[in-house]
Structures are given as C-alpha cells and as structure tokens.
Short mmCIF file of C-alpha atoms in Angstrom, two decimals:
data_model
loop_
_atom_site.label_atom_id
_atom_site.label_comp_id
_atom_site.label_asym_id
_atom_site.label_seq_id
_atom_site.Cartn_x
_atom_site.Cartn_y
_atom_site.Cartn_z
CA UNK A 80 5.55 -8.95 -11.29
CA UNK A 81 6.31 -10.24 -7.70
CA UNK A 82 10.20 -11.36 -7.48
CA UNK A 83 9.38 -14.23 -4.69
CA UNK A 84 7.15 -17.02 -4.37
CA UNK A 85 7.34 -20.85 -3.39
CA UNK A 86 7.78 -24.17 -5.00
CA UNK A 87 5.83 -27.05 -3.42
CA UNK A 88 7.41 -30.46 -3.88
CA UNK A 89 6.14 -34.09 -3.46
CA UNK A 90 7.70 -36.36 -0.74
CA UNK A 91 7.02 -39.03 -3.36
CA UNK A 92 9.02 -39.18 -6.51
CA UNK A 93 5.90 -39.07 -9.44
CA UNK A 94 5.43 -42.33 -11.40
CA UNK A 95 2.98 -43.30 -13.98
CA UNK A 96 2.36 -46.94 -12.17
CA UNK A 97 1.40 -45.44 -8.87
CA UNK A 98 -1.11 -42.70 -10.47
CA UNK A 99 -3.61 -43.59 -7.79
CA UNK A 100 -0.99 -42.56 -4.96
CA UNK A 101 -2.34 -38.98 -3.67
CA UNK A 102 1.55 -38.61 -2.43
CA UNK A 103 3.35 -38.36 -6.01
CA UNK A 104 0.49 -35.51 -6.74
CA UNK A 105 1.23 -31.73 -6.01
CA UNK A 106 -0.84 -31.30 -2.69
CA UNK A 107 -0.59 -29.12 0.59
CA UNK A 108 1.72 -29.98 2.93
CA UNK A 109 -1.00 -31.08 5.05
CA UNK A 110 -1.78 -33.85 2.81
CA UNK A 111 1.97 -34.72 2.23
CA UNK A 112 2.98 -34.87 5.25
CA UNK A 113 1.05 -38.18 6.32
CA UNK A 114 3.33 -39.88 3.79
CA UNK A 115 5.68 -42.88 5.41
CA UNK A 116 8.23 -41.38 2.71
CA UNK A 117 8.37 -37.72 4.47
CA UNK A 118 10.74 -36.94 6.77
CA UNK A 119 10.98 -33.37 8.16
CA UNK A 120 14.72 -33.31 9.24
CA UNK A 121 15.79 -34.03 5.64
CA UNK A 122 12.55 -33.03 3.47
CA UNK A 123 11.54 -29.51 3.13
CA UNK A 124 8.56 -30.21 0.71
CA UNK A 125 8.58 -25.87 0.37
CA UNK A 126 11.47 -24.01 -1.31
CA UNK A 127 11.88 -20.49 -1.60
CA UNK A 128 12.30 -19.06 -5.24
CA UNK A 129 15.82 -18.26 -4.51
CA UNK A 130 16.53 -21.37 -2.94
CA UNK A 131 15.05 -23.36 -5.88
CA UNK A 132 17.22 -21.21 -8.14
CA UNK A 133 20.37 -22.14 -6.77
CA UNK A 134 19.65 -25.67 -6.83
CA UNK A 135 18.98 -25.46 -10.62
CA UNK A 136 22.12 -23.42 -11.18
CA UNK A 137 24.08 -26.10 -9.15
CA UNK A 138 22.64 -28.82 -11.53
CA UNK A 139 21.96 -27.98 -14.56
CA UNK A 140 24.26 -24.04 -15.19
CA UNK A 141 23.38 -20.96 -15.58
CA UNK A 142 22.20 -20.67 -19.48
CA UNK A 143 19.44 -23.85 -18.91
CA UNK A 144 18.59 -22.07 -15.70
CA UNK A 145 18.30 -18.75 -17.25
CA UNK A 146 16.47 -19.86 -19.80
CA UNK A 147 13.59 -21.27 -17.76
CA UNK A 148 13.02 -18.47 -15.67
CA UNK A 149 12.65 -16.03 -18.36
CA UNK A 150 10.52 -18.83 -19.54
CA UNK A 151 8.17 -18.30 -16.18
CA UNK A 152 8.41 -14.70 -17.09
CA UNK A 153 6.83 -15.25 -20.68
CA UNK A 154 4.05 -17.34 -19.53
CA UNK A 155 2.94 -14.75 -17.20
CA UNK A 156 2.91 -11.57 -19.24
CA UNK A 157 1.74 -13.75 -22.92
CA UNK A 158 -1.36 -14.91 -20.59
CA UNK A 159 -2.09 -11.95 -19.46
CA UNK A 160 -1.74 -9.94 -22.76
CA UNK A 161 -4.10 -12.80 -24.63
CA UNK A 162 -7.01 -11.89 -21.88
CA UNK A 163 -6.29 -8.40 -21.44
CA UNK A 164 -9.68 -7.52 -23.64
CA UNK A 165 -11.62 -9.28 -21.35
CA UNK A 166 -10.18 -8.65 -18.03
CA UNK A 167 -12.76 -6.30 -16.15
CA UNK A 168 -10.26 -2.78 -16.30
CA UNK A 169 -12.47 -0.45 -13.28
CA UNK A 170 -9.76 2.29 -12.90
CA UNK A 171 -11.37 2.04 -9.09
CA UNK A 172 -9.93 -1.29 -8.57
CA UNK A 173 -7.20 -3.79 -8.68
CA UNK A 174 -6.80 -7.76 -8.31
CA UNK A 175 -3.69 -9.77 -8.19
CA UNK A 176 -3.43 -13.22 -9.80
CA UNK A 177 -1.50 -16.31 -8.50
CA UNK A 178 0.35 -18.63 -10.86
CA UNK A 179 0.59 -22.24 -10.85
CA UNK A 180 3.55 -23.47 -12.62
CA UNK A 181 4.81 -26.87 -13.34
CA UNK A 182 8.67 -27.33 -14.59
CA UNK A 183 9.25 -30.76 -16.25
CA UNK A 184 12.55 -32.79 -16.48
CA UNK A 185 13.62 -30.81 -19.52
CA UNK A 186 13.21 -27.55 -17.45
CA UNK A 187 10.21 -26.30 -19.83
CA UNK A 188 7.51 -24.69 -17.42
CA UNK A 189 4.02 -25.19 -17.89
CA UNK A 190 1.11 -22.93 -16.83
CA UNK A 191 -1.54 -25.02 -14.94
CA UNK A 192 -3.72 -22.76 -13.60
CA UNK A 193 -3.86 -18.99 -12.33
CA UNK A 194 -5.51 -18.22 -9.16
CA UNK A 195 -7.52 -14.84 -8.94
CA UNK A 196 -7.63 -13.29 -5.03
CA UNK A 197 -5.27 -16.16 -4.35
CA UNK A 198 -4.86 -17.41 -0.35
CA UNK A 199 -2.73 -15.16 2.45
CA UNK A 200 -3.03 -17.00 4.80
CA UNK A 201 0.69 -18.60 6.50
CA UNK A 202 1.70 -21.06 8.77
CA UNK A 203 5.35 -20.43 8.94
CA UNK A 204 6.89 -17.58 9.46
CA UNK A 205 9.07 -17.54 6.39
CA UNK A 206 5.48 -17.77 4.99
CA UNK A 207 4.18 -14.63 6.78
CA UNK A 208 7.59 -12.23 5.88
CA UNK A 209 7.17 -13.21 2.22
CA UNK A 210 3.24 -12.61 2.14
CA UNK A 211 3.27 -9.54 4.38
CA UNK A 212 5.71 -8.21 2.12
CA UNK A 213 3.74 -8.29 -0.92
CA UNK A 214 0.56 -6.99 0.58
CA UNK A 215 2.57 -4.02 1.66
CA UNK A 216 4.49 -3.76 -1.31
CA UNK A 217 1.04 -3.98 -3.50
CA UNK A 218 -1.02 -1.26 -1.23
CA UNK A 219 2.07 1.11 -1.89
CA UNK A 220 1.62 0.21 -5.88
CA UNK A 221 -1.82 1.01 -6.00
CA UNK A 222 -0.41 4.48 -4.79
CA UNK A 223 -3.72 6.23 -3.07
CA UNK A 224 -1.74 8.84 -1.93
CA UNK A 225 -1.14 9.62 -5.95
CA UNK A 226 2.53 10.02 -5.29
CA UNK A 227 3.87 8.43 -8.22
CA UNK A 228 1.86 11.66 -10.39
CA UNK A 229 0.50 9.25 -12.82
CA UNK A 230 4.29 7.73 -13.38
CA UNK A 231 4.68 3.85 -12.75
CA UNK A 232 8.30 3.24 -11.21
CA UNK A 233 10.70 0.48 -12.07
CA UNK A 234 10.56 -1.26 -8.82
CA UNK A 235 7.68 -0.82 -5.53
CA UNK A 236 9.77 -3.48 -3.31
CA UNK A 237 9.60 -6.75 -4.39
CA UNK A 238 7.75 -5.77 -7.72
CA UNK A 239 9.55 -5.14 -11.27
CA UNK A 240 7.65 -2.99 -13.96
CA UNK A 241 7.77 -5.45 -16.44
CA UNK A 242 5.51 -4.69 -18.96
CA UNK A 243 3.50 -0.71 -19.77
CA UNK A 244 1.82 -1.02 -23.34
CA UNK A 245 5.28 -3.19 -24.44
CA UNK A 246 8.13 -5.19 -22.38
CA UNK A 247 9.67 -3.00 -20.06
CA UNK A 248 13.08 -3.82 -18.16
CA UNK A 249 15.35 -1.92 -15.80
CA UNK A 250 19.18 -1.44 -16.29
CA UNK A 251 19.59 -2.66 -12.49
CA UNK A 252 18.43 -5.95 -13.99
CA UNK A 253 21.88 -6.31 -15.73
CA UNK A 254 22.39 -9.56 -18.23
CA UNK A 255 19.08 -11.22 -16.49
CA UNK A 256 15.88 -11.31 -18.78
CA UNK A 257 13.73 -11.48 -15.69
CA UNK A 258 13.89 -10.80 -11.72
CA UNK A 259 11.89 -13.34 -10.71
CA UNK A 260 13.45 -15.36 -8.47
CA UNK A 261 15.58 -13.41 -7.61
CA UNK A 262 16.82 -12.31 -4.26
CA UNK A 263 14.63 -9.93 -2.36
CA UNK A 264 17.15 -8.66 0.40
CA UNK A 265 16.95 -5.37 -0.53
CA UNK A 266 13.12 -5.24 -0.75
CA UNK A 267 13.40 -2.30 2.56
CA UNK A 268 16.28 -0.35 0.35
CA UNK A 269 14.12 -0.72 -2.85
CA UNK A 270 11.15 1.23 -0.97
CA UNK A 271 13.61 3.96 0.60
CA UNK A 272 14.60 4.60 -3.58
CA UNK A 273 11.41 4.62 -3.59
CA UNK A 274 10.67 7.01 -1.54
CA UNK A 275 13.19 9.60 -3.18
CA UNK A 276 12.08 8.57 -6.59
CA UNK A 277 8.94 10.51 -5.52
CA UNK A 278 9.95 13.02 -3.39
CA UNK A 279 11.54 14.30 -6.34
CA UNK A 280 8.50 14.41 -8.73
CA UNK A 281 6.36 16.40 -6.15
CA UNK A 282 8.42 18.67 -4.00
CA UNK A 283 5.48 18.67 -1.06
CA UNK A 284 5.53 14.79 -0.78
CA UNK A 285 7.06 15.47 2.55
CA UNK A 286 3.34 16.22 3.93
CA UNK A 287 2.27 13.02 2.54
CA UNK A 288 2.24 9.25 3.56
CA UNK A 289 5.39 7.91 2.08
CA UNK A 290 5.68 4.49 0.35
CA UNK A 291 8.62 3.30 2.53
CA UNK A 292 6.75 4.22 5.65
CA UNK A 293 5.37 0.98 6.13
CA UNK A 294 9.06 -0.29 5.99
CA UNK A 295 9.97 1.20 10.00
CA UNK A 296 5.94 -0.30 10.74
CA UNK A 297 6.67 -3.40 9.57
CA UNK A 298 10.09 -4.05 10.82
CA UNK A 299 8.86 -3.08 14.31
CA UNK A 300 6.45 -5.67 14.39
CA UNK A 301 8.07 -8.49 13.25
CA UNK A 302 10.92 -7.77 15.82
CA UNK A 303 8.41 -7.29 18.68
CA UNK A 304 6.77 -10.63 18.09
CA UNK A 305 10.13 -12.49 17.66
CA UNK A 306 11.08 -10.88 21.15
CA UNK A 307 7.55 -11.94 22.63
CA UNK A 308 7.96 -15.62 21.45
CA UNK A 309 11.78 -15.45 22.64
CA UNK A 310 10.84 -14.62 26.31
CA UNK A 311 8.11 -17.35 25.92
CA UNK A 312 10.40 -20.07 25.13
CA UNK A 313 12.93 -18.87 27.69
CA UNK A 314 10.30 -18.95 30.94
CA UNK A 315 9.28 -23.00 29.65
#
C-alpha cells in the first residue's frame, strides 16, 4: 500500500438545499476553480496526505485521527480480500488500483469507488514528484531483475507490505496501525535499505540493476529541470 496520495476539497461548503450546485460536489480542480467562492491565495482545493493529517490531528487529536486512518487502511485490504477470487491473478502481470475515499463529519471513511489503471498524468509539480515516485517505486516492486529471490520486503519506497496471506506490519511502524499518510521523506533512504536488504540475499547482486538505482536517475532530473526553468525565469 502506497503511503501518499491527495485529498480533493470543494471551494463550496456541501449543503443539501443547493444539491444542484456542481461546486459543493467533489470535482477536478478544473471545474472548481470557475467558482466565485475560490480563491487561490487562501484555497488550496488539493492537500497532501500528510498535510491533511496534521490538520485532523490539530482538530480533532490523535486517537480520532488514528482511528480513521487505520480505518482507510481496512477498507483497502477488506475490499481487496472480498474480490481476491475473482481478481484475474496472471503471475505475468500486475495492475494497481486507485481509491476513492470520502471521510464524513464523524471522521468514518467511506469507499466510493476504486479506480483500476488509474490517471498519471500531473499538472503541478508537487503532482509529478508524488506520481513519479510511485511509478518508480512500483517498477522496482515488480522486481524483474528477481532480486528480492522470491522474498517480498517490508518497504520498496513509499510502499508498506501490509498484507502476505494475513496482516503484515513492520516494527519501524511503531504504535501506528497503518503508514498511510504518513510522511514520505525518506522514500530515497527507504530504497538505499533497500538496496542492502538484497545485496545480502544474493551475494552477486552487485552485477545487477539495483532497486535504488533509479533514486541518483531520478534526482538528477528533477534538479536539471528546476535549474532549466530557473534560468528561464531569470532571462524574462
């Protein structure tokens, strides 16, 4: 399970009476942001999982907060468990899913849909970091270089092994019944663990492709297109 995602607000407080108002409806930003009630300097109708985290452990403590992440957490594996007979299971292939999740004033979450081959596409650049971190993290999961020798790790970056036949958790986890939404600062670090977690289960690894490889690839790119658009600005 991926540690980060987004929460997508309204710029229009919901309300029974004004059902027919597209703006109190969960929509793209696109859509929102024609509404006379959104202001950019003071609305950010996109939160970061983190971000939203801290605002619920401002307002409503720790346990309540707690409580309905782990929630989150049991939606997602209890869904995927009740459809697991069914899922198509091609040991030649892999899919992630997207989930749609609704919290309500009591904090209970609700699943409303889940998205299969959901969209990569970004328009910000937070966007991009967090999206081109989780296709890289999930190519190094699906481990074609068979370095994890048939093994699944704890942690591939942003994702936790949370579930392998029953619920699995990791003692870096501490007191927390779930990761997600959690910080993922250390998503570079996790991958260099990573990287001696399987040097030491196949002592020629060193001839391989590493998982944390991508890391240096990835890093450079970023910074060379955050230099490119800095000399841009500076010659307007």
């Amino acid at each position: 399970m991926y540690r980060e995602g987004f929460a997508r607000f309204t710029a229009t407080r919901y309300s029974k009476e004004d059902f027919d108002n597209p703006m109190v409806h969960l929509t793209n930003h696109a859509i929102q942001k024609k509404d006379d009630a959104y202001d950019a300097s003071v609305s950010d109708l996109k939160w970061s999982f983190p971000s939203l985290k801290r605002y619920m452990l401002t307002k409503h403590g720790p346990a309540a907060t707690t409580e309905c992440w782990a929630g989150i957490h049991n939606i997602i594996t209890g869904s995927l468990k009740a459809v697991q007979g069914v899922m198509i299971n091609d040991k030649h292939c892999f899919e992630m899913y997207g989930y749609d999740v609704m919290i309500d004033d009591d904090l209970k979450p609700w699943l409303i849909e889940v998205n299969a081959s959901p969209s990569m596409s970004s328009d910000t650049q937070t966007d991009h970091d967090l999206k081109f971190g989780l296709l890289d993290d999930m190519l190094t999961l699906i481990d074609m270089t068979g370095s994890f020798r048939g093994q699944l790790p704890p942690r591939v970056g942003g994702f936790d092994l949370v579930y392998d036949g029953e619920p699995k958790r990791h003692e870096s986890w501490g007191s927390y019944p779930t990761m997600l939404g959690c910080n993922n600062r250390d998503r570079e670090d996790a991958l260099r663990r990573l990287k001696k977690w399987t040097e030491s289960l196949d002592p020629n690894a060193e001839k391989k492709v590493r998982p944390s490889d991508a890391v240096t690839i990835v890093s450079y790119m970023q910074k060379e297109k955050r230099e490119k658009e800095k000399l841009e600005k500076e010659k307007e």
